Amino acid sequence: MTPSKTKELALKIEDVSIAFGGLKAVDDLSFAIERHEIFGLIGPNGAGKTTIFNCITQFYKADSGRIHFVNAKGKETNLMDLNVHEIIDEGIVRTFQNVELIRELSIMDNVLIGAHHVMKQPLLGQLFNRKAIRQDEADSREKAEKILAFLDIAHLKDLIAGSQPYGVQKKVEIARTLMSDPELIILDEPAAGLNDTETKELALRIKQIRETYQTTILLVEHDMRLVMDICDHICAISFGKRIAVGTPKEIQSNPEVQKAYLGEEGELE
Amino acid sequence: MKKIMKHPYSQFILLGLVLLTLPYLAEAGAIRNSTVTVIGTTIIYTIAALGLNVLLGFSGLISLGTAGFMGLAAYISAYVTETMALPFELAVLAAIVIPTLLGILVGILSLKFEGIYLGIATLVVAEIFREIFINVTSFTGGATGALAGRPELFGTFRLDRIQTYYLIVVVMVLIFILIHNLTKGHLGRALNAMRGSEAAAQAMGVNIFKYRLIAFGIATVLASVSGVLYVHYVGLSYPTTWNLMLSLDFLAIIVVGGFRSIFGTFIGSFIIFAMSELFLKPIPALANITPLVKGILIIIFILYYPNGLANIKHQVSHWLARRKGKRDAFGQTKTEKKNLTRAEVRENDTV
């Protein structure tokens, strides 16, 4: 199955800018992501990659521009109208550059947080632990177990998240995103801190996630092998400005991208 | 049977039953009558401390105003039953609703203040309450204090001292069950998420504003219940009772007992309040050093047992296993590994 055949739009970033003091972190950036594609955002350190993620998920409010998301039912939403905690209701979920887990809780509980917005539990019902609540909890647990099994960490579910190796913690974070019935998963440097074997597994997983959970994936990554291997399209940015968009092949041979990464010929002389 | 006893409800009820036998033991002469009173007060403090544990342990929000809210509820309940001569049930309602609404307002403050600044802000609120307790004498009786009778249920049953003690135990067990329900599932996870990582919590759809208010709401409801029980059990309320020392004692209870642990809160309350009342104060030489003992205890716990007494048994079994068993290549024994995993699993156990 090649999901990009349908060519439906999932996320459209138009002329987004944000400045911190005098520094333009993102400068008139535009790109569009199709449904069910794996889209990579690359750029040198400080190019504004994580900033644009934070703008999409409303952790930062962009100074100008439009960020539109079209969900699977075709409903278009301007994400900039939403609060940060409402983003997940649209089906957009993210991971963090430095894994953000609740260290004292078990892996299972960490994954269950992902279902927070799906679970509609009135406070009084919880107070008296009513049957509907117990059922909801049991269903969510079952769903979480399936996701953990999919990521091969089901046997660790009762262990404390904070005491797990980094690779496992990263998986828990991905499991948490899957728990939220996502349409668009935003991965902030999923391979950072992973070794070669783990990175290879990650590449496979990301593709599997797209197929199994029918999601669109947007990722920022420094590991070029991973990006070139799994992405359908890539947007390269430098100093907050877009320098190229295209397939991995096009990006690799783009002179602007090479300049941004390696510097201009003769620059050092 | 074993399975039933493992259920937290059964454990709470068992603790309640044990506490209910104390008046009989006192009657039989096995313990002093004053011991029952001390335990009754300890239970009352446990309830307020549990509220603070929901706030601090689960949500990571500090409050140094617990005593102020507890005192406010005590005065309201005394005023409604004595001065206004209205039914006890109505007093309970007023004494819970009014402080809780104010507590939720403080929750709004928490969105502006973080960490230690929130502690100061809540302290200021409690000090304002204390000024009111001292100066608005028509409401509080000022420095001479406010008097309150024992609870009169449905306008007919006037409870005596021991029956009031039973009421306190029953309320404690009910609150343990309800708080267990609230914290073990959806709400508990959201509060934990908020403490663990605010960014992740928001990304997962946790509305920080809403859950901070809920956390403050729960904490004040419990402080209020505690205040109501206090004034009708002890019979009076002085402004000096509701000072910073008491709020700090609640903090100490949680540190000693264990964050996020219901039983831990009870144990902590027992150590901070009952131990000194029962074992130190009767000995004249030691009566004056109780604050010193409390202080040393807190230092020991922060240094060596940051998870509190609720988790100490895992640490002990871990230590025993290390002394006993043989070591494998990693210097671990089989039992040790098992205990370690268990300890880790239990760490988040809220029971």
Short mmCIF file of N, CA and C in Angstrom, two decimals, chain A residues 159-217:
data_model
loop_
_atom_site.label_atom_id
_atom_site.label_comp_id
_atom_site.label_asym_id
_atom_site.label_seq_id
_atom_site.Cartn_x
_atom_site.Cartn_y
_atom_site.Cartn_z
N LEU A 159 6.67 -2.08 35.46
CA LEU A 159 7.89 -1.48 36.03
C LEU A 159 7.82 0.04 35.99
N ILE A 160 8.63 0.63 36.86
CA ILE A 160 8.64 2.09 36.97
C ILE A 160 9.33 2.70 35.75
N ALA A 161 8.67 3.65 35.13
CA ALA A 161 9.16 4.21 33.87
C ALA A 161 10.54 4.85 34.04
N GLY A 162 10.73 5.58 35.16
CA GLY A 162 11.97 6.32 35.35
C GLY A 162 13.20 5.45 35.47
N SER A 163 13.01 4.16 35.83
CA SER A 163 14.18 3.30 36.03
C SER A 163 14.50 2.50 34.77
N GLN A 164 13.81 2.78 33.68
CA GLN A 164 14.06 2.03 32.45
C GLN A 164 15.15 2.70 31.61
N PRO A 165 15.84 1.89 30.79
CA PRO A 165 16.84 2.50 29.90
C PRO A 165 16.18 3.47 28.92
N TYR A 166 17.00 4.37 28.40
CA TYR A 166 16.50 5.43 27.55
C TYR A 166 15.69 4.90 26.36
N GLY A 167 16.18 3.83 25.75
CA GLY A 167 15.48 3.27 24.58
C GLY A 167 14.06 2.87 24.92
N VAL A 168 13.90 2.24 26.10
CA VAL A 168 12.57 1.81 26.52
C VAL A 168 11.70 3.04 26.80
N GLN A 169 12.29 4.05 27.46
CA GLN A 169 11.51 5.26 27.78
C GLN A 169 10.99 5.92 26.51
N LYS A 170 11.84 5.92 25.47
CA LYS A 170 11.40 6.50 24.20
C LYS A 170 10.23 5.72 23.62
N LYS A 171 10.29 4.39 23.78
CA LYS A 171 9.19 3.55 23.29
C LYS A 171 7.91 3.84 24.08
N VAL A 172 8.08 4.04 25.39
CA VAL A 172 6.90 4.33 26.22
C VAL A 172 6.24 5.62 25.74
N GLU A 173 7.07 6.58 25.39
CA GLU A 173 6.51 7.84 24.90
C GLU A 173 5.74 7.63 23.60
N ILE A 174 6.28 6.79 22.74
CA ILE A 174 5.57 6.49 21.48
C ILE A 174 4.28 5.73 21.78
N ALA A 175 4.36 4.78 22.72
CA ALA A 175 3.16 4.03 23.11
C ALA A 175 2.08 4.99 23.60
N ARG A 176 2.51 6.00 24.36
CA ARG A 176 1.56 6.97 24.90
C ARG A 176 0.87 7.75 23.77
N THR A 177 1.63 8.08 22.73
CA THR A 177 1.00 8.80 21.62
C THR A 177 -0.03 7.90 20.93
N LEU A 178 0.31 6.60 20.78
CA LEU A 178 -0.61 5.69 20.09
C LEU A 178 -1.90 5.50 20.87
N MET A 179 -1.79 5.62 22.19
CA MET A 179 -2.95 5.43 23.07
C MET A 179 -4.02 6.49 22.81
N SER A 180 -3.65 7.59 22.19
CA SER A 180 -4.59 8.72 22.07
C SER A 180 -5.37 8.69 20.76
N ASP A 181 -5.36 7.56 20.05
CA ASP A 181 -6.01 7.45 18.74
C ASP A 181 -5.58 8.59 17.82
N PRO A 182 -4.27 8.69 17.54
CA PRO A 182 -3.78 9.86 16.81
C PRO A 182 -4.03 9.80 15.32
N GLU A 183 -4.17 10.98 14.72
CA GLU A 183 -4.19 11.08 13.26
C GLU A 183 -2.85 11.61 12.76
N LEU A 184 -2.27 12.49 13.57
CA LEU A 184 -0.95 13.02 13.22
C LEU A 184 -0.04 12.88 14.43
N ILE A 185 1.06 12.15 14.26
CA ILE A 185 2.03 12.01 15.35
C ILE A 185 3.23 12.89 15.04
N ILE A 186 3.61 13.70 15.99
CA ILE A 186 4.75 14.59 15.81
C ILE A 186 5.89 14.08 16.68
N LEU A 187 6.97 13.64 16.05
CA LEU A 187 8.07 13.04 16.81
C LEU A 187 9.25 14.02 16.82
N ASP A 188 9.66 14.42 18.02
CA ASP A 188 10.78 15.34 18.14
C ASP A 188 12.05 14.55 18.42
N GLU A 189 12.88 14.39 17.42
CA GLU A 189 14.13 13.63 17.50
C GLU A 189 13.95 12.24 18.12
N PRO A 190 13.18 11.39 17.44
CA PRO A 190 12.92 10.06 18.02
C PRO A 190 14.17 9.20 18.14
N ALA A 191 15.20 9.47 17.34
CA ALA A 191 16.38 8.60 17.37
C ALA A 191 17.49 9.14 18.27
N ALA A 192 17.30 10.34 18.83
CA ALA A 192 18.36 10.91 19.66
C ALA A 192 18.63 10.00 20.85
N GLY A 193 19.89 9.66 21.06
CA GLY A 193 20.25 8.84 22.20
C GLY A 193 20.11 7.34 21.97
N LEU A 194 19.64 6.96 20.79
CA LEU A 194 19.51 5.52 20.51
C LEU A 194 20.77 5.03 19.80
N ASN A 195 21.10 3.73 20.00
CA ASN A 195 22.24 3.18 19.28
C ASN A 195 21.80 2.71 17.89
N ASP A 196 22.75 2.19 17.12
CA ASP A 196 22.46 1.82 15.72
C ASP A 196 21.32 0.82 15.58
N THR A 197 21.38 -0.23 16.42
CA THR A 197 20.35 -1.27 16.33
C THR A 197 19.00 -0.69 16.67
N GLU A 198 18.98 0.12 17.73
CA GLU A 198 17.71 0.71 18.16
C GLU A 198 17.17 1.65 17.08
N THR A 199 18.07 2.38 16.42
CA THR A 199 17.62 3.29 15.38
C THR A 199 17.02 2.52 14.21
N LYS A 200 17.64 1.39 13.87
CA LYS A 200 17.08 0.57 12.78
C LYS A 200 15.70 0.08 13.15
N GLU A 201 15.57 -0.35 14.42
CA GLU A 201 14.26 -0.84 14.87
C GLU A 201 13.25 0.30 14.81
N LEU A 202 13.70 1.49 15.21
CA LEU A 202 12.81 2.65 15.22
C LEU A 202 12.27 2.94 13.82
N ALA A 203 13.17 2.86 12.81
CA ALA A 203 12.76 3.12 11.42
C ALA A 203 11.63 2.18 11.03
N LEU A 204 11.84 0.91 11.39
CA LEU A 204 10.83 -0.11 11.08
C LEU A 204 9.51 0.20 11.80
N ARG A 205 9.64 0.57 13.08
CA ARG A 205 8.46 0.85 13.89
C ARG A 205 7.65 2.01 13.32
N ILE A 206 8.35 3.07 12.94
CA ILE A 206 7.63 4.25 12.45
C ILE A 206 6.82 3.89 11.22
N LYS A 207 7.43 3.08 10.33
CA LYS A 207 6.68 2.64 9.14
C LYS A 207 5.48 1.78 9.55
N GLN A 208 5.75 0.87 10.52
CA GLN A 208 4.66 -0.01 11.01
C GLN A 208 3.53 0.80 11.62
N ILE A 209 3.90 1.82 12.36
CA ILE A 209 2.87 2.65 13.02
C ILE A 209 1.99 3.29 11.96
N ARG A 210 2.61 3.80 10.91
CA ARG A 210 1.82 4.43 9.87
C ARG A 210 0.82 3.43 9.26
N GLU A 211 1.31 2.19 8.99
CA GLU A 211 0.43 1.20 8.37
C GLU A 211 -0.66 0.74 9.34
N THR A 212 -0.23 0.38 10.57
CA THR A 212 -1.18 -0.24 11.51
C THR A 212 -2.18 0.78 12.04
N TYR A 213 -1.69 1.96 12.37
CA TYR A 213 -2.58 2.93 13.02
C TYR A 213 -3.08 4.00 12.06
N GLN A 214 -2.70 3.86 10.77
CA GLN A 214 -3.22 4.77 9.74
C GLN A 214 -3.01 6.24 10.12
N THR A 215 -1.78 6.57 10.44
CA THR A 215 -1.53 7.95 10.87
C THR A 215 -0.59 8.66 9.90
N THR A 216 -0.57 9.95 10.05
CA THR A 216 0.42 10.78 9.38
C THR A 216 1.53 11.02 10.40
N ILE A 217 2.77 11.08 9.93
CA ILE A 217 3.86 11.28 10.89
C ILE A 217 4.74 12.45 10.45
#
